[in-house]
JSON list of C-alpha atoms in Angstrom, two decimals:
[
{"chain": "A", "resi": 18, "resn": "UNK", "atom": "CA", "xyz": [-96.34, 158.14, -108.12]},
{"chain": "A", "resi": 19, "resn": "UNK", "atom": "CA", "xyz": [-95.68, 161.78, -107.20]},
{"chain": "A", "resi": 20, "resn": "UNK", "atom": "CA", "xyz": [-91.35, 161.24, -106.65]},
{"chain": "A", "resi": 21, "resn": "UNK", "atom": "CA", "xyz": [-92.44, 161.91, -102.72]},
{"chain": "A", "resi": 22, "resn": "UNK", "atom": "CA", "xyz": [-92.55, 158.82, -100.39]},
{"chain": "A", "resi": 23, "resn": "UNK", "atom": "CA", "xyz": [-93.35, 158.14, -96.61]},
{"chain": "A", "resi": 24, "resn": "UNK", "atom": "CA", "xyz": [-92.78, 155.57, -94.73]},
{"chain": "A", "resi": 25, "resn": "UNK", "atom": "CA", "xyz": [-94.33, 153.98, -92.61]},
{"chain": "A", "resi": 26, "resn": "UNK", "atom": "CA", "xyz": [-97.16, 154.15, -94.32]},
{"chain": "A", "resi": 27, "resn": "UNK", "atom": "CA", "xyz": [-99.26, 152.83, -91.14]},
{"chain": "A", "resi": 28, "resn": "UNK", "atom": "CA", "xyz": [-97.90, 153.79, -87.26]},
{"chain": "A", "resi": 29, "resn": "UNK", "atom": "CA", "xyz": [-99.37, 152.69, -84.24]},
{"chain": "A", "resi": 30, "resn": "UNK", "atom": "CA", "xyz": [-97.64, 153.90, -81.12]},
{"chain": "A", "resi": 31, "resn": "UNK", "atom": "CA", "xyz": [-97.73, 154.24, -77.27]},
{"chain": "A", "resi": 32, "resn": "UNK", "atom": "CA", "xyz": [-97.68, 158.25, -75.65]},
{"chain": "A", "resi": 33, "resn": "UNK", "atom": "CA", "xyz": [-94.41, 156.67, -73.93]},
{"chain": "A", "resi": 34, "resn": "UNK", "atom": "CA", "xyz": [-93.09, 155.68, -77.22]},
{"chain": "A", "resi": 35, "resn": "UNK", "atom": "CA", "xyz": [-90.47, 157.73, -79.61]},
{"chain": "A", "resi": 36, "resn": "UNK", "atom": "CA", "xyz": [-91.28, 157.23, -83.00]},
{"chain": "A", "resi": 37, "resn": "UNK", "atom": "CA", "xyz": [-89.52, 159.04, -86.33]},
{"chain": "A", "resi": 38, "resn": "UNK", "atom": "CA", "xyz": [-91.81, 159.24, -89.63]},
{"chain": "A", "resi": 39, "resn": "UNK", "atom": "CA", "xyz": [-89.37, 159.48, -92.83]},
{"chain": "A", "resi": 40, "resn": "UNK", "atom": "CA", "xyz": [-89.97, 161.44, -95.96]},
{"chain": "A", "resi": 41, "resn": "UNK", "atom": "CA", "xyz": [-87.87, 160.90, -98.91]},
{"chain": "A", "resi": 42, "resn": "UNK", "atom": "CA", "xyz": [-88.57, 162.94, -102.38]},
{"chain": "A", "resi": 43, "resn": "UNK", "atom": "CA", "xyz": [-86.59, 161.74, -105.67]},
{"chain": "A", "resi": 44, "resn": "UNK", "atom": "CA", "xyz": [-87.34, 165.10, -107.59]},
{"chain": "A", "resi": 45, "resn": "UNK", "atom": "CA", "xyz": [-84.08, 167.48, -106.62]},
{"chain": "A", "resi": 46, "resn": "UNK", "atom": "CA", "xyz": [-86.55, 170.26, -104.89]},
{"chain": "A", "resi": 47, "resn": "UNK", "atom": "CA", "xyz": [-84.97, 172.59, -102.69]},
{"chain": "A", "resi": 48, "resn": "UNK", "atom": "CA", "xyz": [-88.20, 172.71, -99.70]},
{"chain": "A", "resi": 49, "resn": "UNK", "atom": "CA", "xyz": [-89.85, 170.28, -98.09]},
{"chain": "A", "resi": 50, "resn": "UNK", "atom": "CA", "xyz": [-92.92, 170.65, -96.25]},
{"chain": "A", "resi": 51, "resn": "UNK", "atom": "CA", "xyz": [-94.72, 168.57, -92.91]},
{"chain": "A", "resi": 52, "resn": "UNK", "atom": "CA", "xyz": [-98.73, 168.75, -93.17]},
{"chain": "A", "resi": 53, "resn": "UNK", "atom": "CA", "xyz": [-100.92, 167.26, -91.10]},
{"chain": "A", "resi": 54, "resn": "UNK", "atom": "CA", "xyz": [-104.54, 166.04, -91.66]},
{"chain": "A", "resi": 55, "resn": "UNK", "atom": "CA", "xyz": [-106.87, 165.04, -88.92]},
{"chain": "A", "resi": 56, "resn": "UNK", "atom": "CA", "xyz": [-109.83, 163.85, -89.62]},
{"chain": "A", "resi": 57, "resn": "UNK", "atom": "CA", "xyz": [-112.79, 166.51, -90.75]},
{"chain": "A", "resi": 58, "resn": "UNK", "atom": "CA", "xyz": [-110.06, 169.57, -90.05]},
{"chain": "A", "resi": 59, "resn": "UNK", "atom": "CA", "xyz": [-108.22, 170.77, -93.10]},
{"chain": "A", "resi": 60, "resn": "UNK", "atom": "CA", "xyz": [-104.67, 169.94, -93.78]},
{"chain": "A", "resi": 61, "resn": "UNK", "atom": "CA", "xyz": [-102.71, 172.05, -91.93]},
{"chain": "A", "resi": 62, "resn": "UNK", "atom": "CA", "xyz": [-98.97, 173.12, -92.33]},
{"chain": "A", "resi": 63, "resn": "UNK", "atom": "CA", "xyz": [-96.64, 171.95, -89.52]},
{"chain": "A", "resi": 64, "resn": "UNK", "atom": "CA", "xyz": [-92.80, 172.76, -91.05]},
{"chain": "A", "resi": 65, "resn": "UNK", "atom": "CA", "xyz": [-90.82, 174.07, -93.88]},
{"chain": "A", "resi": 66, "resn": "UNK", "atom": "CA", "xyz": [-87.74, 173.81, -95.25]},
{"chain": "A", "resi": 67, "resn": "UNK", "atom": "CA", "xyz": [-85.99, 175.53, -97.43]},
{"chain": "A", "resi": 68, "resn": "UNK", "atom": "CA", "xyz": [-82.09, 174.68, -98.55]},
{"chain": "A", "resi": 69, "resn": "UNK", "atom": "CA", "xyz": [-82.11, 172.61, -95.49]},
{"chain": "A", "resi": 70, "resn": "UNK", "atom": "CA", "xyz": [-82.83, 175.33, -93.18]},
{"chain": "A", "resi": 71, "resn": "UNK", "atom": "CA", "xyz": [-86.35, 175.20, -91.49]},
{"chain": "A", "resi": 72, "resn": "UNK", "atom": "CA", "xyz": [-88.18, 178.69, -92.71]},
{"chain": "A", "resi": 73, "resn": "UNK", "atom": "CA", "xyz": [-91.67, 178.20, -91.20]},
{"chain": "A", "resi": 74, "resn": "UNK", "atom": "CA", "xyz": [-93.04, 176.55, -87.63]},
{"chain": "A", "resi": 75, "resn": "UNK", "atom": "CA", "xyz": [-96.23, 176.86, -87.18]},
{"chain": "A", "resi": 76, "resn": "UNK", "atom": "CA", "xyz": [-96.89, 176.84, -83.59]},
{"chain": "A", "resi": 77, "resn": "UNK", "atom": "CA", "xyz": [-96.27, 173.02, -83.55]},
{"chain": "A", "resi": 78, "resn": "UNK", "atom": "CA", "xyz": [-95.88, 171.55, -80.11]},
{"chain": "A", "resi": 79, "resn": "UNK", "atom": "CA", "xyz": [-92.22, 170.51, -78.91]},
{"chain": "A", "resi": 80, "resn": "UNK", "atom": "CA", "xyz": [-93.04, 166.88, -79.13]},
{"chain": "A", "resi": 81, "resn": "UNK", "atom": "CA", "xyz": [-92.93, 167.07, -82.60]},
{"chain": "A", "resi": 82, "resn": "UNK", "atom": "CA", "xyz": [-89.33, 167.67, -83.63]},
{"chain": "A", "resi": 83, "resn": "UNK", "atom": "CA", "xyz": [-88.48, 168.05, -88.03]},
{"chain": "A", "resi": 84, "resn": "UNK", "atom": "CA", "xyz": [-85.31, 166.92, -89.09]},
{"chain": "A", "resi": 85, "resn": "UNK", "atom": "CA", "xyz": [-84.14, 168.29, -92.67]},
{"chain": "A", "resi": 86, "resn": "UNK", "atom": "CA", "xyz": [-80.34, 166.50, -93.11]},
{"chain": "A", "resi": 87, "resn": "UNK", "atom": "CA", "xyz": [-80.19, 167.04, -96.76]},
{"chain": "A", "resi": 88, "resn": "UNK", "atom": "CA", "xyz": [-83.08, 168.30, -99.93]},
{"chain": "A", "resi": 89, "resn": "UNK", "atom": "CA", "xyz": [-83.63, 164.89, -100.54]},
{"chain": "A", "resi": 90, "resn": "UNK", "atom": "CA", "xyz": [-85.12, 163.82, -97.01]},
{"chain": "A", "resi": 91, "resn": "UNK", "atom": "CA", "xyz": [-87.09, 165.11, -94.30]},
{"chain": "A", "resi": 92, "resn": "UNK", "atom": "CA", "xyz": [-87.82, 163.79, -90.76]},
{"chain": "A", "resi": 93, "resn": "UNK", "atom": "CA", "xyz": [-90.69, 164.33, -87.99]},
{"chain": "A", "resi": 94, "resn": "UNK", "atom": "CA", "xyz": [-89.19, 162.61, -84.83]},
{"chain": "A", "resi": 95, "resn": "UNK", "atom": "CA", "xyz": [-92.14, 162.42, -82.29]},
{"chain": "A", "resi": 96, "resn": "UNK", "atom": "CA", "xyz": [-92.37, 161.51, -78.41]},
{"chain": "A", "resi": 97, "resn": "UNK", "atom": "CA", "xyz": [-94.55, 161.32, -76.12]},
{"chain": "A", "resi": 98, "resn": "UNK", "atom": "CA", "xyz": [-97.49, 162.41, -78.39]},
{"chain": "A", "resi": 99, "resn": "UNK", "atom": "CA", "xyz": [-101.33, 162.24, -77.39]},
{"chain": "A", "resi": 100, "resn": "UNK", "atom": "CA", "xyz": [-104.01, 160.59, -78.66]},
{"chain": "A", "resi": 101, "resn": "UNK", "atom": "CA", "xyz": [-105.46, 163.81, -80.52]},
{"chain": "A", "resi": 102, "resn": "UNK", "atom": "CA", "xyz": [-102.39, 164.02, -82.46]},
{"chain": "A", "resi": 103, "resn": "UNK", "atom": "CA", "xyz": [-103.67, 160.86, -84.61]},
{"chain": "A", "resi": 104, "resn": "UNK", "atom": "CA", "xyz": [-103.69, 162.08, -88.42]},
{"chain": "A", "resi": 105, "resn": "UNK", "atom": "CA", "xyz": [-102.73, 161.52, -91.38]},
{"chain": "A", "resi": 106, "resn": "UNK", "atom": "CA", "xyz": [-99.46, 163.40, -91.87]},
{"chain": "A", "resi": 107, "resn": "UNK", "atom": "CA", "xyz": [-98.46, 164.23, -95.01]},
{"chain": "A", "resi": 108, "resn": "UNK", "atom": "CA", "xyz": [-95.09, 165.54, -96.53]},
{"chain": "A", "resi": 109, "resn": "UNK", "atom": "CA", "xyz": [-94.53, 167.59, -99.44]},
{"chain": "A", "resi": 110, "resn": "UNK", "atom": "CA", "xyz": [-91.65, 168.94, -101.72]},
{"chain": "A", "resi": 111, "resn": "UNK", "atom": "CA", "xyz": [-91.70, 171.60, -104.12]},
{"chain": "A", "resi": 112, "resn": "UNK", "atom": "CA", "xyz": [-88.52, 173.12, -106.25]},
{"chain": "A", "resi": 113, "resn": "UNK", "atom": "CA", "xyz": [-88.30, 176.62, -105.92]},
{"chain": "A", "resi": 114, "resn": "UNK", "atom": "CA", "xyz": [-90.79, 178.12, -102.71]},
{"chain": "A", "resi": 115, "resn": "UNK", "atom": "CA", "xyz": [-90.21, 181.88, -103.88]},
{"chain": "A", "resi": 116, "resn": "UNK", "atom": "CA", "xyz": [-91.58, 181.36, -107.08]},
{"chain": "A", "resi": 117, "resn": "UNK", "atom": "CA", "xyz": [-95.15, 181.91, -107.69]},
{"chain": "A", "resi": 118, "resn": "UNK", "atom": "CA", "xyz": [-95.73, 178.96, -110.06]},
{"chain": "A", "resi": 119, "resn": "UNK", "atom": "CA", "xyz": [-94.39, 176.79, -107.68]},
{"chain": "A", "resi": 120, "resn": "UNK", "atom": "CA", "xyz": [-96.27, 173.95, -107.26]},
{"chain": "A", "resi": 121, "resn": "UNK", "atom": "CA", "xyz": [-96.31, 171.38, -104.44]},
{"chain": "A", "resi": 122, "resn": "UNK", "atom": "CA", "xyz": [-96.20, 167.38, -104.73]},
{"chain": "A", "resi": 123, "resn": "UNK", "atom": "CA", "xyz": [-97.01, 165.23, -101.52]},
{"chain": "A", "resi": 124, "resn": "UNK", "atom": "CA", "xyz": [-96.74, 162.25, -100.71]},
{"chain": "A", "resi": 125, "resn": "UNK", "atom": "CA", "xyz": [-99.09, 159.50, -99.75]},
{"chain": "A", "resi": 126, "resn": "UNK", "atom": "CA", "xyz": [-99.04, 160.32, -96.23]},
{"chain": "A", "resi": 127, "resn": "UNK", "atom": "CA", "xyz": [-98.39, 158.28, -92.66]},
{"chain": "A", "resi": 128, "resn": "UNK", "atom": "CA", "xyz": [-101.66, 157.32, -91.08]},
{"chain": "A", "resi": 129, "resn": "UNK", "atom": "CA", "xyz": [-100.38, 157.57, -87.06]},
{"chain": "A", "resi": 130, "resn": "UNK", "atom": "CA", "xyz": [-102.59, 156.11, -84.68]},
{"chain": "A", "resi": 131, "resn": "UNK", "atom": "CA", "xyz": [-101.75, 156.93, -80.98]},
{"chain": "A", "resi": 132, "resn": "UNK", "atom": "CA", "xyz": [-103.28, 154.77, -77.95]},
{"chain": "B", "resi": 27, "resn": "UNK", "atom": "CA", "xyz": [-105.27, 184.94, -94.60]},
{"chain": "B", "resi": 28, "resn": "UNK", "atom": "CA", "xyz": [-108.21, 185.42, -96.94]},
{"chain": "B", "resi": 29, "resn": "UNK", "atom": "CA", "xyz": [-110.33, 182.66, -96.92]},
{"chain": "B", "resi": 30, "resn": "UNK", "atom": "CA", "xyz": [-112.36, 180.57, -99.38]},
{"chain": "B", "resi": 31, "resn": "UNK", "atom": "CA", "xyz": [-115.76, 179.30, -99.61]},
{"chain": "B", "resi": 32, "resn": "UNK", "atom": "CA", "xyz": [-116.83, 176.38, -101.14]},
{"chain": "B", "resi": 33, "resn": "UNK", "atom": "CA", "xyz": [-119.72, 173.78, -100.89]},
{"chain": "B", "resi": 34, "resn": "UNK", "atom": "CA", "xyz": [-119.39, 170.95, -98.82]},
{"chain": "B", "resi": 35, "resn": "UNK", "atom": "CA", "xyz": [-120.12, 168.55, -101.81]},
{"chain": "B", "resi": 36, "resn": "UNK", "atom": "CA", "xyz": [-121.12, 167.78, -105.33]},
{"chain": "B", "resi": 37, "resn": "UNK", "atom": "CA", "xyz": [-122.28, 165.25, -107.01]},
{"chain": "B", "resi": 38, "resn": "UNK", "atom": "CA", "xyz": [-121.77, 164.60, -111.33]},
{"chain": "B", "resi": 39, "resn": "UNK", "atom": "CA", "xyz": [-122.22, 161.58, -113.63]},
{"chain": "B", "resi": 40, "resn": "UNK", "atom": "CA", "xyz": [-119.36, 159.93, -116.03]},
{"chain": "B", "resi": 41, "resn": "UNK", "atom": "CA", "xyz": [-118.80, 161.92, -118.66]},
{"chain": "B", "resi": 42, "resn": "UNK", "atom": "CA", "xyz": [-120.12, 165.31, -117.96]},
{"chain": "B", "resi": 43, "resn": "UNK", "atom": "CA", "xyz": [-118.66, 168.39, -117.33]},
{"chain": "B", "resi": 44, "resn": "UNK", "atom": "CA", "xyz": [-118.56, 169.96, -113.82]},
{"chain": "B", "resi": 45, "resn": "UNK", "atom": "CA", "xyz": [-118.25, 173.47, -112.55]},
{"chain": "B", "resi": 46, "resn": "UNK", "atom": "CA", "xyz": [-116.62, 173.66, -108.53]},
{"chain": "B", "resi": 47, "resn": "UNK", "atom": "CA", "xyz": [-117.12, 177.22, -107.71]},
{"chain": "B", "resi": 48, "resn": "UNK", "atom": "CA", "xyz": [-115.25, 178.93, -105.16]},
{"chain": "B", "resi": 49, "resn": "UNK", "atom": "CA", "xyz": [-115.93, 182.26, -103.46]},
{"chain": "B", "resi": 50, "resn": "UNK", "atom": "CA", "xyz": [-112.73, 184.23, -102.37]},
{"chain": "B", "resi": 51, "resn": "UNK", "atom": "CA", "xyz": [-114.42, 187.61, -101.69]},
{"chain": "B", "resi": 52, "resn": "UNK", "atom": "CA", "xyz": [-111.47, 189.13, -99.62]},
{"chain": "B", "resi": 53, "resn": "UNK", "atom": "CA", "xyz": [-109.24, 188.24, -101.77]},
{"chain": "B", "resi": 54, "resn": "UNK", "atom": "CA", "xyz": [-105.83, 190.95, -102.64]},
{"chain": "B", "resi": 55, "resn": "UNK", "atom": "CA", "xyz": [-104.32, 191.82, -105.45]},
{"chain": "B", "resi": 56, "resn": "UNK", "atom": "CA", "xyz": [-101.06, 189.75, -105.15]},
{"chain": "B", "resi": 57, "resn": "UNK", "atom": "CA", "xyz": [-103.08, 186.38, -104.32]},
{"chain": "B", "resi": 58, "resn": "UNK", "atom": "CA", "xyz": [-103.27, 183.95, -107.03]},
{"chain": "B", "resi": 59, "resn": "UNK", "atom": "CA", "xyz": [-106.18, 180.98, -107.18]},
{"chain": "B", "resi": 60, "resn": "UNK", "atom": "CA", "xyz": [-104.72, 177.40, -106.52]},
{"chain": "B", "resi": 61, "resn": "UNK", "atom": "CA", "xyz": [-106.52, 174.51, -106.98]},
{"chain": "B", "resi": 62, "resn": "UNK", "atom": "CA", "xyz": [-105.40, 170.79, -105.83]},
{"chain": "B", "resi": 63, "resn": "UNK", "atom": "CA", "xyz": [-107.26, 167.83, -105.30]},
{"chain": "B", "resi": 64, "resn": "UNK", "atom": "CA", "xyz": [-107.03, 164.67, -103.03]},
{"chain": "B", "resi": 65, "resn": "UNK", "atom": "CA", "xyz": [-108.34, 161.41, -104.51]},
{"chain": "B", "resi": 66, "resn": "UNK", "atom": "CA", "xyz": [-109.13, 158.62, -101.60]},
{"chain": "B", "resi": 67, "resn": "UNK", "atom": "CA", "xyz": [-106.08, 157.36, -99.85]},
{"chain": "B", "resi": 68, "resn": "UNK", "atom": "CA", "xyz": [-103.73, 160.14, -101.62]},
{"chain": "B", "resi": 69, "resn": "UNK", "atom": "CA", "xyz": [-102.24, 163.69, -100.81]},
{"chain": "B", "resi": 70, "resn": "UNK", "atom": "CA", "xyz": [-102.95, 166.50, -102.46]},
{"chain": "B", "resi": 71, "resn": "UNK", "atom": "CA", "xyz": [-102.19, 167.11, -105.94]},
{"chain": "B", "resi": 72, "resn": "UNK", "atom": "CA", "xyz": [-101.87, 170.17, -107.85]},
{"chain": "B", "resi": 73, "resn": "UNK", "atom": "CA", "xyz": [-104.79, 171.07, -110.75]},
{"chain": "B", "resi": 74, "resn": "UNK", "atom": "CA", "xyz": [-104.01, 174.40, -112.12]},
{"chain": "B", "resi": 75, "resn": "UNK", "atom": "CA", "xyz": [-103.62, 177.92, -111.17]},
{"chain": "B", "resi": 76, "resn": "UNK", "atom": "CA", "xyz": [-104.36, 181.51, -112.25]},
{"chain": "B", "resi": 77, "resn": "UNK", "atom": "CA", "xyz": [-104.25, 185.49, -111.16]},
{"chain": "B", "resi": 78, "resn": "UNK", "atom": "CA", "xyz": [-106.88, 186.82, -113.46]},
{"chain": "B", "resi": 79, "resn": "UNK", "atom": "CA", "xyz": [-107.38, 185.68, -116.94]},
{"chain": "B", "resi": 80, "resn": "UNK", "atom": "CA", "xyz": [-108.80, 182.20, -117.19]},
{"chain": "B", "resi": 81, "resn": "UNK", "atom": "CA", "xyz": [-106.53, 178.83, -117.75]},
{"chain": "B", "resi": 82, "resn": "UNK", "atom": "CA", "xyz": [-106.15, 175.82, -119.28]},
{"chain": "B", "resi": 83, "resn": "UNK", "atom": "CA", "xyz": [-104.16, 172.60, -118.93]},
{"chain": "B", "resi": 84, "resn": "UNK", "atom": "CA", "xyz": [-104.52, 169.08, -119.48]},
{"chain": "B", "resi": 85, "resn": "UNK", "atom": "CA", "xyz": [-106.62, 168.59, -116.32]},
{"chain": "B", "resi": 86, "resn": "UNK", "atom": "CA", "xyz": [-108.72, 171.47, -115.79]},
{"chain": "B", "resi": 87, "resn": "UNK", "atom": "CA", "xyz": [-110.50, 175.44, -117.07]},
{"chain": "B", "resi": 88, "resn": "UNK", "atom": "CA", "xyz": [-110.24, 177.80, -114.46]},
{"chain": "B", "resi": 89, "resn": "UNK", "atom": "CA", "xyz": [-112.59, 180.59, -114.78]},
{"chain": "B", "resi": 90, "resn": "UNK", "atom": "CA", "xyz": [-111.91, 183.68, -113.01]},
{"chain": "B", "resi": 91, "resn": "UNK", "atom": "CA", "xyz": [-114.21, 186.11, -112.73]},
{"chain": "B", "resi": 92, "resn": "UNK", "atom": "CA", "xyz": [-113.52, 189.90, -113.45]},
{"chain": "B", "resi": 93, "resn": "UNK", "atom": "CA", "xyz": [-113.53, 191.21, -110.08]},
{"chain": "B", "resi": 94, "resn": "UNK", "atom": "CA", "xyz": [-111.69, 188.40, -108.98]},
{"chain": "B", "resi": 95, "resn": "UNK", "atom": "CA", "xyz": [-114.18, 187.27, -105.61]},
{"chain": "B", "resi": 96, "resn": "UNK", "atom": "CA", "xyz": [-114.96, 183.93, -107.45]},
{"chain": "B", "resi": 97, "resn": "UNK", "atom": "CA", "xyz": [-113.10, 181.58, -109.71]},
{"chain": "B", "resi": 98, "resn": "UNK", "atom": "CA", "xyz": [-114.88, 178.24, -110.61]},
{"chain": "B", "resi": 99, "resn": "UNK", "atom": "CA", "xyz": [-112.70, 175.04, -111.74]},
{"chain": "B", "resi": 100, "resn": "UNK", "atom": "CA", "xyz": [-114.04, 173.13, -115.01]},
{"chain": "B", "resi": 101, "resn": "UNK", "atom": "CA", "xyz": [-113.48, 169.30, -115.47]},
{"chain": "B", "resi": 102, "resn": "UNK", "atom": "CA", "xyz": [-114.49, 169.05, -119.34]},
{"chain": "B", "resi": 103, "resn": "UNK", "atom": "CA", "xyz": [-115.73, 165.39, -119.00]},
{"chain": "B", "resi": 104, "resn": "UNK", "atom": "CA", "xyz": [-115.97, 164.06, -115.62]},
{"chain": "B", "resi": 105, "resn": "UNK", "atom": "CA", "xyz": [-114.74, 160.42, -115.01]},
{"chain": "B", "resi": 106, "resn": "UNK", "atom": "CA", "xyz": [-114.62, 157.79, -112.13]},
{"chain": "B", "resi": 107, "resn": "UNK", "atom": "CA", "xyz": [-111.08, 159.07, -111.14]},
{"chain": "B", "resi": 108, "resn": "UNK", "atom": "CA", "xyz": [-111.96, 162.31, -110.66]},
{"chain": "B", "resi": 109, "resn": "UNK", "atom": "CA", "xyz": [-113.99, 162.02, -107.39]},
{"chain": "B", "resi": 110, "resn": "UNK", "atom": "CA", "xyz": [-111.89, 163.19, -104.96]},
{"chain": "B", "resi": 111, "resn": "UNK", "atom": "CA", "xyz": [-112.18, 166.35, -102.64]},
{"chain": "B", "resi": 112, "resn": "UNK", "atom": "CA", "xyz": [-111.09, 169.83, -104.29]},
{"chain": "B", "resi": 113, "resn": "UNK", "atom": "CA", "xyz": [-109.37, 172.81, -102.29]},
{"chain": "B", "resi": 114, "resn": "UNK", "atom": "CA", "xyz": [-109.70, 175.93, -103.92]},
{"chain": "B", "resi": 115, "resn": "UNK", "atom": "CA", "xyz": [-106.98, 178.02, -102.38]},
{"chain": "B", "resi": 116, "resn": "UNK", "atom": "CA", "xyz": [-105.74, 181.51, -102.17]},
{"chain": "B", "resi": 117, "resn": "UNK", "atom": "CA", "xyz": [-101.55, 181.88, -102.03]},
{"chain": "B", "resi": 118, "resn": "UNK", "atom": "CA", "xyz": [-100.47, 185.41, -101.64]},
{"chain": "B", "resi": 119, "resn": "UNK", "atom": "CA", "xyz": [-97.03, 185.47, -104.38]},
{"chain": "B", "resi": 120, "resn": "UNK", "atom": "CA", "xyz": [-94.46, 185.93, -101.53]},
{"chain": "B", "resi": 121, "resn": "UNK", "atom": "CA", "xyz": [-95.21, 183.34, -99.73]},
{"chain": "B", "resi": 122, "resn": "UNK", "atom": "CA", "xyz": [-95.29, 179.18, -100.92]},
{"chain": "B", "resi": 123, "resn": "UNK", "atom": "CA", "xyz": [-97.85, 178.93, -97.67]},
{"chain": "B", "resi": 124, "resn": "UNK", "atom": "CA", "xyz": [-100.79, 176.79, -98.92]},
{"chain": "B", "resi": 125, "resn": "UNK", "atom": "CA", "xyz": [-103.80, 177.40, -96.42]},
{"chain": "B", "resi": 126, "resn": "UNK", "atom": "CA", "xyz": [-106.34, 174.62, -97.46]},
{"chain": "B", "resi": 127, "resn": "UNK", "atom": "CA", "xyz": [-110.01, 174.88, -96.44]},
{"chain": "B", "resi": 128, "resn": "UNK", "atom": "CA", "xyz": [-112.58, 171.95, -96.32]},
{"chain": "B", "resi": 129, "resn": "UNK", "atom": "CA", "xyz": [-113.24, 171.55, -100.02]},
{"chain": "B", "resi": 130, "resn": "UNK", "atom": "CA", "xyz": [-115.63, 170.49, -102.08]},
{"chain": "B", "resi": 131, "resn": "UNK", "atom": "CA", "xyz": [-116.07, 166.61, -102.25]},
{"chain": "B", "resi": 132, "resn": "UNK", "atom": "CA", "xyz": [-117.01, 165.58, -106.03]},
{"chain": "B", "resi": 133, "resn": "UNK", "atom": "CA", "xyz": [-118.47, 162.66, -106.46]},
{"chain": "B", "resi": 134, "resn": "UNK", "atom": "CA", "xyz": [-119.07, 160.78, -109.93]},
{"chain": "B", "resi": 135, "resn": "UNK", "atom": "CA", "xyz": [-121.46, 158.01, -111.08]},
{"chain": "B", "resi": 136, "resn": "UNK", "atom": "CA", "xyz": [-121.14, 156.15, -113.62]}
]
């Protein structure tokens, strides 16, 4: 138990359908962080947040839309998504982003399977 | 970004020790050596960290070299738990970015 959770864990969905993938950390860390993993590709960073405010997008197509209402929980509201965009995403927390020895703690991840 | 190099896999048995090297060759001044791992069906998780002198923690060594273009991460005593696939990666110190590479899967027999 890393104090990060996902859920669903598992998400199958249409490209018509409108899905939202929840992240919840129990840790009081000021940044959250959307990854995503696709299979044989590194992880690679989608969103940050820092005090709520989103800090970093990186190039992420409009379909995928992060939601930060509070440090405690973190959104990634998706529609109309392809089949390529099936991964593993992962979300992360971490307590302080400008300092150096900051490290970050994921979660187990949302395996997201589109048809 | 500078980048990392590291082998595609490695293999150990139970209760040896294991040296991951990674080659950062461009690597700048400001960027220190992270090191996480991902066990099967898990995200990331942090080992340990250094700019230049060589750490410990309850997990891992890291040994950085002098010029800094390689560090190598040291389990002391491999164990079934420990397969997983290590990222060896550099994070310049303004930034929290975390730019993971392929990594090195580790695998470990009892």
């Amino acid at each position: 138990e890393t104090g990060v959770t996902q859920t669903p864990r598992h998400l199958v969905m249409g490209m018509t359908n409108k899905k939202s993938l929840k992240c919840e950390q129990h840790l009081g860390h000021n940044a959250m962080y959307w990854y995503k993993q696709s299979a044989k590709k590194p992880l690679e960073l989608m969103f940050v947040y820092s005090l709520e405010e989103r800090v970093e997008n990186n190039s992420v197509p409009s379909r995928f839309s992060p939601e930060c209402p509070n440090s405690s929980h973190l959104f990634l509201h998706l529609h109309t998504l392809q089949p390529e965009d099936s991964a593993l995403y992962l979300c992360a927390s971490s307590q302080d982003p400008e300092d150096i020895y900051n490290e970050q703690f994921f979660g187990p991840g949302t395996r997201l399977t589109v048809l | 970004d500078a980048k990392t190099t590291q082998p595609n896999s490695m293999e150990s048995n139970e209760e040896e020790p294991v040296h991951l090297p990674c080659n950062h060759s461009t690597i700048s001044g400001t960027d220190y050596i992270h090191w996480y791992r991902q066990l099967p069906s898990q995200g990331p998780e942090y080992v340990i960290h250094g700019l230049t002198s060589n750490v410990n923690n309850r997990m891992a060594s890291l040994a950085i070299a002098e010029d800094r273009k390689s560090s190598t991460l040291i389990l002391h005593r491999a164990t079934l738990r420990d397969a997983a696939v290590y990222y060896c990666i550099l994070r310049p110190y303004n930034t929290d970015k975390l730019i993971f590479g392929t990594g090195t899967r580790l695998q470990v027999f009892p």
